[in-house]
Amino acid sequence: MQTNTEKALLLEQYRIYIESKEKFIDRSFQTNRFFIVFVTFMFIVLCVVREYLLYNMTSTFVFSAIGLGASFLWWSNAEVYDYIMKVKFTKVIDTLEKELPVQVHSIEKIGFEEVKKSKKKFYFSNISYSDIQRLMAFGTFVLFLALVILEWASL
């Protein structure tokens, strides 16, 4: 049986983890927006300065290489955020909830799953937000890689 102090400590730990998870989700969205803006900016720069030479290389090659690096960082960042979210926050919160009288986080997850099941099924309905992030990062990576290869082949 838990004492009042232990219960208060458990509840405080739970509250801290829930707040940390929300801040982490916000930070993930901000990071994703940064990469979307940066990669879009690289595409715009590529369209504007196609034929200039920078350090004996074409600007297309230079900015495509920068975009390639940014796309890789975007993908790896999305991968890390997803891993931390699933392992650190969800696992810990679920474990802490087992000691509480009501498991609101678990109830919320069940509610989301029920709503998801009741919605119309689309081809991409099982894709999560982090999967979309990684897919966008991979798509831009492939596009920048193709530009680097085409530019390198023409040198």
Coordinates of C-alpha atoms in Angstrom, one line a residue, residues 30-106:
Q30 CA 9.0 23.1 -34.9
T31 CA 12.0 21.0 -36.1
N32 CA 9.9 19.6 -38.9
R33 CA 8.8 23.1 -40.0
F34 CA 12.4 24.2 -40.0
F35 CA 13.4 21.4 -42.4
I36 CA 10.4 22.0 -44.6
V37 CA 11.3 25.7 -44.9
F38 CA 15.0 25.0 -45.4
V39 CA 14.6 22.4 -48.1
T40 CA 12.0 24.6 -49.9
F41 CA 14.5 27.5 -49.7
M42 CA 17.2 25.2 -51.2
F43 CA 14.8 24.4 -54.1
I44 CA 14.1 28.1 -54.7
V45 CA 17.8 28.9 -54.6
L46 CA 18.4 26.1 -57.1
C47 CA 15.8 27.6 -59.5
V48 CA 17.2 31.1 -59.2
V49 CA 20.9 30.5 -59.4
R50 CA 21.3 27.5 -61.7
E51 CA 24.4 28.3 -63.7
Y52 CA 26.6 30.3 -61.4
L53 CA 30.0 28.9 -60.4
L54 CA 30.9 28.6 -56.8
Y55 CA 34.5 27.5 -56.0
N56 CA 34.8 25.9 -59.5
M57 CA 31.6 24.0 -59.0
T58 CA 28.2 24.8 -60.3
S59 CA 25.7 26.3 -57.9
T60 CA 23.3 23.4 -58.7
F61 CA 25.9 20.9 -57.4
V62 CA 26.7 23.0 -54.3
F63 CA 23.1 23.7 -53.3
S64 CA 21.9 20.2 -54.1
A65 CA 24.7 18.8 -51.9
I66 CA 23.6 21.1 -49.1
G67 CA 20.0 20.0 -49.6
L68 CA 21.1 16.4 -49.6
G69 CA 22.7 16.9 -46.2
A70 CA 19.7 18.7 -44.9
S71 CA 17.4 15.9 -46.1
F72 CA 19.5 13.3 -44.4
L73 CA 19.5 15.3 -41.2
W74 CA 15.7 15.7 -41.4
W75 CA 15.2 12.0 -41.9
S76 CA 17.6 11.0 -39.0
N77 CA 16.0 13.6 -36.8
A78 CA 12.5 12.3 -37.4
E79 CA 13.8 8.8 -36.7
V80 CA 15.2 9.9 -33.3
Y81 CA 12.1 11.8 -32.3
D82 CA 9.9 8.8 -33.1
Y83 CA 12.2 6.5 -31.2
I84 CA 12.3 8.7 -28.1
M85 CA 8.6 9.3 -28.2
K86 CA 7.8 5.6 -28.3
V87 CA 10.3 4.3 -25.9
K88 CA 11.0 7.0 -23.4
F89 CA 7.7 8.8 -23.0
T90 CA 5.1 6.3 -23.9
K91 CA 6.7 3.4 -22.1
V92 CA 7.4 5.4 -18.9
I93 CA 4.0 7.0 -18.9
D94 CA 2.3 3.7 -19.3
T95 CA 4.4 2.2 -16.5
L96 CA 3.6 5.1 -14.1
E97 CA -0.1 4.9 -14.9
K98 CA -0.3 1.4 -13.7
E99 CA 0.1 2.7 -10.2
L100 CA -2.6 5.4 -10.6
P101 CA -6.3 4.8 -10.0
V102 CA -7.2 5.9 -13.5
Q103 CA -5.0 5.4 -16.6
V104 CA -6.0 8.4 -18.7
H105 CA -3.1 8.1 -21.2
S106 CA -4.0 4.5 -21.9

